[in-house]
GROMACS .gro file of C-alpha atoms in nm:
model
  316
    1UNK     CA    1   0.691 -26.037   5.416
    2UNK     CA    2   0.723 -26.285   5.702
    3UNK     CA    3   0.409 -26.152   5.866
    4UNK     CA    4   0.216 -26.196   5.538
    5UNK     CA    5   0.331 -26.558   5.523
    6UNK     CA    6   0.218 -26.612   5.882
    7UNK     CA    7  -0.123 -26.466   5.810
    8UNK     CA    8  -0.172 -26.722   5.538
    9UNK     CA    9  -0.132 -26.996   5.798
   10UNK     CA   10  -0.407 -27.121   6.027
   11UNK     CA   11  -0.491 -26.914   6.336
   12UNK     CA   12  -0.328 -27.038   6.656
   13UNK     CA   13  -0.575 -27.228   6.875
   14UNK     CA   14  -0.331 -27.334   7.145
   15UNK     CA   15   0.004 -27.229   7.289
   16UNK     CA   16   0.300 -27.429   7.414
   17UNK     CA   17   0.436 -27.300   7.745
   18UNK     CA   18   0.809 -27.371   7.771
   19UNK     CA   19   0.821 -27.354   8.151
   20UNK     CA   20   1.139 -27.283   8.343
   21UNK     CA   21   1.359 -27.483   8.105
   22UNK     CA   22   1.345 -27.659   7.770
   23UNK     CA   23   1.432 -28.001   7.912
   24UNK     CA   24   1.260 -28.300   7.755
   25UNK     CA   25   1.237 -28.503   8.076
   26UNK     CA   26   1.016 -28.439   8.379
   27UNK     CA   27   1.194 -28.249   8.655
   28UNK     CA   28   1.068 -28.417   8.972
   29UNK     CA   29   1.307 -28.226   9.198
   30UNK     CA   30   1.168 -27.889   9.089
   31UNK     CA   31   0.819 -28.036   9.100
   32UNK     CA   32   0.861 -28.124   9.469
   33UNK     CA   33   1.020 -27.785   9.544
   34UNK     CA   34   0.738 -27.586   9.386
   35UNK     CA   35   0.472 -27.818   9.528
   36UNK     CA   36   0.607 -27.751   9.879
   37UNK     CA   37   0.613 -27.377   9.802
   38UNK     CA   38   0.253 -27.391   9.684
   39UNK     CA   39   0.136 -27.582   9.990
   40UNK     CA   40   0.317 -27.341  10.224
   41UNK     CA   41   0.166 -27.046  10.038
   42UNK     CA   42  -0.190 -27.175  10.056
   43UNK     CA   43  -0.166 -27.305  10.413
   44UNK     CA   44   0.018 -27.000  10.548
   45UNK     CA   45  -0.218 -26.747  10.394
   46UNK     CA   46  -0.528 -26.945  10.495
   47UNK     CA   47  -0.399 -26.949  10.855
   48UNK     CA   48  -0.360 -26.570  10.842
   49UNK     CA   49  -0.715 -26.529  10.704
   50UNK     CA   50  -0.859 -26.766  10.965
   51UNK     CA   51  -0.680 -26.598  11.257
   52UNK     CA   52  -0.794 -26.251  11.151
   53UNK     CA   53  -1.150 -26.375  11.104
   54UNK     CA   54  -1.193 -26.556  11.437
   55UNK     CA   55  -0.974 -26.344  11.668
   56UNK     CA   56  -1.152 -26.022  11.767
   57UNK     CA   57  -0.821 -25.867  11.877
   58UNK     CA   58  -0.715 -25.867  11.513
   59UNK     CA   59  -1.029 -25.688  11.391
   60UNK     CA   60  -0.845 -25.367  11.306
   61UNK     CA   61  -0.785 -25.187  10.974
   62UNK     CA   62  -0.429 -25.318  10.939
   63UNK     CA   63  -0.536 -25.681  10.972
   64UNK     CA   64  -0.840 -25.626  10.749
   65UNK     CA   65  -0.601 -25.526  10.470
   66UNK     CA   66  -0.366 -25.810  10.561
   67UNK     CA   67  -0.650 -26.063  10.524
   68UNK     CA   68  -0.723 -25.924  10.177
   69UNK     CA   69  -0.354 -25.952  10.089
   70UNK     CA   70  -0.347 -26.314  10.206
   71UNK     CA   71  -0.652 -26.399   9.993
   72UNK     CA   72  -0.494 -26.234   9.688
   73UNK     CA   73  -0.172 -26.429   9.741
   74UNK     CA   74  -0.359 -26.760   9.752
   75UNK     CA   75  -0.538 -26.689   9.425
   76UNK     CA   76  -0.233 -26.533   9.256
   77UNK     CA   77  -0.016 -26.837   9.324
   78UNK     CA   78  -0.302 -27.064   9.212
   79UNK     CA   79  -0.313 -26.890   8.874
   80UNK     CA   80   0.042 -26.992   8.777
   81UNK     CA   81   0.169 -27.274   9.000
   82UNK     CA   82  -0.071 -27.559   8.911
   83UNK     CA   83   0.016 -27.532   8.541
   84UNK     CA   84   0.386 -27.507   8.622
   85UNK     CA   85   0.362 -27.819   8.839
   86UNK     CA   86   0.185 -28.000   8.554
   87UNK     CA   87   0.462 -27.901   8.313
   88UNK     CA   88   0.738 -28.012   8.552
   89UNK     CA   89   0.575 -28.348   8.625
   90UNK     CA   90   0.406 -28.453   8.299
   91UNK     CA   91   0.557 -28.221   8.035
   92UNK     CA   92   0.202 -28.129   7.927
   93UNK     CA   93   0.295 -27.785   7.800
   94UNK     CA   94   0.000 -27.708   7.576
   95UNK     CA   95  -0.272 -27.466   7.676
   96UNK     CA   96  -0.571 -27.354   7.472
   97UNK     CA   97  -0.596 -26.997   7.347
   98UNK     CA   98  -0.893 -26.939   7.578
   99UNK     CA   99  -0.703 -27.094   7.870
  100UNK     CA  100  -0.401 -26.874   7.801
  101UNK     CA  101  -0.612 -26.557   7.787
  102UNK     CA  102  -0.795 -26.661   8.106
  103UNK     CA  103  -0.464 -26.713   8.288
  104UNK     CA  104  -0.343 -26.376   8.161
  105UNK     CA  105  -0.665 -26.208   8.280
  106UNK     CA  106  -0.653 -26.342   8.637
  107UNK     CA  107  -0.278 -26.295   8.673
  108UNK     CA  108  -0.298 -25.930   8.566
  109UNK     CA  109  -0.606 -25.882   8.782
  110UNK     CA  110  -0.453 -25.998   9.109
  111UNK     CA  111  -0.109 -25.850   9.044
  112UNK     CA  112  -0.265 -25.505   9.007
  113UNK     CA  113  -0.496 -25.549   9.307
  114UNK     CA  114  -0.192 -25.637   9.518
  115UNK     CA  115   0.000 -25.334   9.391
  116UNK     CA  116  -0.273 -25.095   9.499
  117UNK     CA  117  -0.345 -25.285   9.820
  118UNK     CA  118   0.019 -25.247   9.926
  119UNK     CA  119  -0.019 -24.872   9.870
  120UNK     CA  120  -0.334 -24.871  10.083
  121UNK     CA  121  -0.152 -25.062  10.358
  122UNK     CA  122   0.125 -24.802  10.349
  123UNK     CA  123  -0.137 -24.528  10.389
  124UNK     CA  124  -0.288 -24.719  10.682
  125UNK     CA  125   0.051 -24.728  10.857
  126UNK     CA  126   0.101 -24.358  10.780
  127UNK     CA  127  -0.227 -24.262  10.947
  128UNK     CA  128  -0.163 -24.495  11.244
  129UNK     CA  129   0.185 -24.354  11.311
  130UNK     CA  130   0.152 -23.989  11.208
  131UNK     CA  131  -0.209 -23.929  11.324
  132UNK     CA  132  -0.272 -24.193  11.594
  133UNK     CA  133  -0.551 -23.998  11.768
  134UNK     CA  134  -0.756 -23.981  11.448
  135UNK     CA  135  -0.672 -24.333  11.329
  136UNK     CA  136  -0.995 -24.511  11.423
  137UNK     CA  137  -1.203 -24.229  11.274
  138UNK     CA  138  -0.999 -24.190  10.956
  139UNK     CA  139  -0.977 -24.564  10.891
  140UNK     CA  140  -1.331 -24.658  10.991
  141UNK     CA  141  -1.501 -24.965  10.845
  142UNK     CA  142  -1.666 -24.773  10.561
  143UNK     CA  143  -1.335 -24.618  10.451
  144UNK     CA  144  -1.159 -24.956  10.467
  145UNK     CA  145  -1.419 -25.121  10.248
  146UNK     CA  146  -1.412 -24.837   9.997
  147UNK     CA  147  -1.033 -24.850   9.972
  148UNK     CA  148  -1.038 -25.225   9.910
  149UNK     CA  149  -1.318 -25.191   9.653
  150UNK     CA  150  -1.109 -24.931   9.468
  151UNK     CA  151  -0.814 -25.173   9.463
  152UNK     CA  152  -1.030 -25.450   9.318
  153UNK     CA  153  -1.188 -25.212   9.066
  154UNK     CA  154  -0.843 -25.099   8.946
  155UNK     CA  155  -0.744 -25.462   8.899
  156UNK     CA  156  -1.061 -25.532   8.700
  157UNK     CA  157  -1.011 -25.233   8.469
  158UNK     CA  158  -0.645 -25.317   8.410
  159UNK     CA  159  -0.701 -25.686   8.337
  160UNK     CA  160  -0.995 -25.609   8.108
  161UNK     CA  161  -0.791 -25.357   7.909
  162UNK     CA  162  -0.496 -25.596   7.883
  163UNK     CA  163  -0.707 -25.894   7.776
  164UNK     CA  164  -0.899 -25.694   7.515
  165UNK     CA  165  -0.578 -25.548   7.368
  166UNK     CA  166  -0.408 -25.891   7.353
  167UNK     CA  167  -0.719 -26.066   7.221
  168UNK     CA  168  -0.735 -25.819   6.930
  169UNK     CA  169  -0.390 -25.932   6.815
  170UNK     CA  170  -0.345 -26.202   6.552
  171UNK     CA  171  -0.155 -26.517   6.645
  172UNK     CA  172  -0.079 -26.718   6.336
  173UNK     CA  173   0.292 -26.792   6.357
  174UNK     CA  174   0.500 -26.962   6.627
  175UNK     CA  175   0.296 -27.054   6.934
  176UNK     CA  176   0.574 -27.125   7.183
  177UNK     CA  177   0.545 -26.907   7.496
  178UNK     CA  178   0.896 -26.885   7.636
  179UNK     CA  179   0.778 -26.836   7.994
  180UNK     CA  180   0.618 -27.048   8.266
  181UNK     CA  181   0.276 -26.884   8.228
  182UNK     CA  182   0.083 -26.671   7.978
  183UNK     CA  183   0.177 -26.309   8.030
  184UNK     CA  184   0.152 -25.995   7.821
  185UNK     CA  185   0.516 -25.955   7.714
  186UNK     CA  186   0.578 -26.307   7.575
  187UNK     CA  187   0.244 -26.296   7.391
  188UNK     CA  188   0.340 -25.968   7.224
  189UNK     CA  189   0.646 -26.143   7.085
  190UNK     CA  190   0.433 -26.416   6.924
  191UNK     CA  191   0.183 -26.190   6.751
  192UNK     CA  192   0.199 -26.159   6.372
  193UNK     CA  193   0.011 -25.828   6.378
  194UNK     CA  194   0.114 -25.476   6.470
  195UNK     CA  195   0.157 -25.466   6.849
  196UNK     CA  196   0.256 -25.101   6.884
  197UNK     CA  197  -0.081 -24.987   7.019
  198UNK     CA  198  -0.108 -25.282   7.258
  199UNK     CA  199   0.248 -25.225   7.379
  200UNK     CA  200   0.178 -24.854   7.431
  201UNK     CA  201  -0.129 -24.943   7.640
  202UNK     CA  202   0.077 -25.194   7.837
  203UNK     CA  203   0.349 -24.932   7.901
  204UNK     CA  204   0.090 -24.688   8.034
  205UNK     CA  205  -0.047 -24.959   8.262
  206UNK     CA  206   0.302 -25.044   8.391
  207UNK     CA  207   0.357 -24.678   8.476
  208UNK     CA  208   0.013 -24.639   8.635
  209UNK     CA  209   0.027 -24.967   8.827
  210UNK     CA  210   0.398 -24.990   8.899
  211UNK     CA  211   0.531 -24.638   8.936
  212UNK     CA  212   0.242 -24.437   9.080
  213UNK     CA  213   0.168 -24.668   9.376
  214UNK     CA  214   0.540 -24.721   9.436
  215UNK     CA  215   0.602 -24.345   9.438
  216UNK     CA  216   0.313 -24.303   9.682
  217UNK     CA  217   0.452 -24.580   9.905
  218UNK     CA  218   0.803 -24.431   9.907
  219UNK     CA  219   0.669 -24.082   9.986
  220UNK     CA  220   0.451 -24.228  10.260
  221UNK     CA  221   0.741 -24.413  10.420
  222UNK     CA  222   0.957 -24.102  10.411
  223UNK     CA  223   0.687 -23.930  10.618
  224UNK     CA  224   0.663 -24.235  10.846
  225UNK     CA  225   1.041 -24.246  10.904
  226UNK     CA  226   1.049 -23.872  10.981
  227UNK     CA  227   0.768 -23.923  11.231
  228UNK     CA  228   0.946 -24.219  11.392
  229UNK     CA  229   1.265 -24.016  11.433
  230UNK     CA  230   1.069 -23.764  11.641
  231UNK     CA  231   0.969 -24.030  11.894
  232UNK     CA  232   1.168 -23.938  12.210
  233UNK     CA  233   1.264 -24.284  12.339
  234UNK     CA  234   1.470 -24.543  12.152
  235UNK     CA  235   1.234 -24.817  12.267
  236UNK     CA  236   0.938 -24.622  12.133
  237UNK     CA  237   1.109 -24.570  11.797
  238UNK     CA  238   1.189 -24.941  11.771
  239UNK     CA  239   0.834 -25.043  11.859
  240UNK     CA  240   0.683 -24.798  11.610
  241UNK     CA  241   0.918 -24.898  11.331
  242UNK     CA  242   0.850 -25.268  11.386
  243UNK     CA  243   0.481 -25.216  11.305
  244UNK     CA  244   0.562 -25.116  10.947
  245UNK     CA  245   0.892 -25.300  10.885
  246UNK     CA  246   0.714 -25.616  10.766
  247UNK     CA  247   0.511 -25.422  10.513
  248UNK     CA  248   0.822 -25.243  10.388
  249UNK     CA  249   1.000 -25.579  10.331
  250UNK     CA  250   0.703 -25.712  10.133
  251UNK     CA  251   0.689 -25.395   9.922
  252UNK     CA  252   1.061 -25.412   9.846
  253UNK     CA  253   1.039 -25.776   9.735
  254UNK     CA  254   0.720 -25.738   9.533
  255UNK     CA  255   0.784 -25.409   9.357
  256UNK     CA  256   1.157 -25.468   9.313
  257UNK     CA  257   1.118 -25.800   9.133
  258UNK     CA  258   0.796 -25.700   8.952
  259UNK     CA  259   0.936 -25.380   8.805
  260UNK     CA  260   1.254 -25.557   8.693
  261UNK     CA  261   1.049 -25.830   8.527
  262UNK     CA  262   0.833 -25.591   8.324
  263UNK     CA  263   1.097 -25.332   8.238
  264UNK     CA  264   1.382 -25.573   8.156
  265UNK     CA  265   1.522 -25.483   7.811
  266UNK     CA  266   1.470 -25.760   7.559
  267UNK     CA  267   1.522 -25.742   7.185
  268UNK     CA  268   1.490 -26.110   7.100
  269UNK     CA  269   1.184 -26.328   7.043
  270UNK     CA  270   1.257 -26.532   7.355
  271UNK     CA  271   1.230 -26.441   7.718
  272UNK     CA  272   1.557 -26.411   7.904
  273UNK     CA  273   1.614 -26.676   8.170
  274UNK     CA  274   1.688 -26.401   8.420
  275UNK     CA  275   1.342 -26.254   8.360
  276UNK     CA  276   1.186 -26.592   8.436
  277UNK     CA  277   1.377 -26.615   8.762
  278UNK     CA  278   1.267 -26.265   8.862
  279UNK     CA  279   0.907 -26.354   8.770
  280UNK     CA  280   0.933 -26.659   8.997
  281UNK     CA  281   1.036 -26.426   9.280
  282UNK     CA  282   0.736 -26.192   9.266
  283UNK     CA  283   0.468 -26.434   9.144
  284UNK     CA  284   0.561 -26.744   9.347
  285UNK     CA  285   0.805 -26.670   9.629
  286UNK     CA  286   0.654 -26.342   9.750
  287UNK     CA  287   0.305 -26.492   9.811
  288UNK     CA  288   0.477 -26.766  10.013
  289UNK     CA  289   0.692 -26.523  10.212
  290UNK     CA  290   0.413 -26.279  10.299
  291UNK     CA  291   0.251 -26.487  10.578
  292UNK     CA  292   0.595 -26.589  10.708
  293UNK     CA  293   0.716 -26.229  10.724
  294UNK     CA  294   0.397 -26.098  10.882
  295UNK     CA  295   0.363 -26.380  11.135
  296UNK     CA  296   0.728 -26.402  11.240
  297UNK     CA  297   0.771 -26.024  11.274
  298UNK     CA  298   0.430 -25.943  11.419
  299UNK     CA  299   0.381 -25.991  11.793
  300UNK     CA  300   0.000 -25.974  11.773
  301UNK     CA  301  -0.018 -26.245  11.506
  302UNK     CA  302   0.220 -26.468  11.704
  303UNK     CA  303   0.017 -26.407  12.019
  304UNK     CA  304  -0.304 -26.498  11.835
  305UNK     CA  305  -0.146 -26.821  11.710
  306UNK     CA  306  -0.035 -26.912  12.065
  307UNK     CA  307  -0.379 -26.834  12.208
  308UNK     CA  308  -0.561 -27.057  11.963
  309UNK     CA  309  -0.304 -27.335  11.992
  310UNK     CA  310  -0.345 -27.325  12.371
  311UNK     CA  311  -0.722 -27.334  12.331
  312UNK     CA  312  -0.689 -27.645  12.114
  313UNK     CA  313  -0.462 -27.813  12.370
  314UNK     CA  314  -0.680 -27.719  12.668
  315UNK     CA  315  -0.996 -27.836  12.493
  316UNK     CA  316  -0.844 -28.183  12.468
   0.00000   0.00000   0.00000
């Protein structure tokens, strides 16, 4: 009966994004915090991309994938953070229907690309550690490019399916998105039409995107750990493990928070605050931490930074 009453109302043309809280005053402290996070994210990842591009010693498969990850993190954070900063500073919470769907499309796109890219990076470490003699042949430039193209293609298919399924829903009732960006789950809760098919599609995507790559990564790291344990010297084991420890930390942060966010049980029409906090972790903090983790734990990246800093100093 309620749905019939909603359908008699005008179709929703814009949404109101609640943000991180329902406060009626600008939150300048959070604005500064997230602005700093955004600047660190963009600057840090651009430094990684620049180093890998200009330093020939970093022209290897691992750093090729790392450059792609850095680019994805820049765009992913740019999909959600600018609107969040606008909400925190000006309280302009409205977003057009087209703008909401566009944000949903690009967020889903780059989240999925990153999921598969992390699986590819795990495979790269597996080949490098378990089959070092065949590494350069197995992970040649053609294979690298094909693997990355597959990641981007999977992201495109997923985001297209999600956007089409959400766009087919009717939104004629409440238009308040209780989140800090337009995502699939909060939009399902606002629809006045039957969402069972769209939710079933979304569940299949979560399994395909979240569980399959994660299972592959876990299985790959089990093989990697077994291979590391066979290294005769303790120093050799430590050196080998350090090459994949950074990637493992990133995977744990990204998949841990992402899976919790999308599988969190919710029976109400509002998003739980805990889900928002977890979403902040994987959509905002992880893109910022990636360049920090990779640069601080990677000797080759730190060496490249020192070389180019010394070149700058010596040129003066």
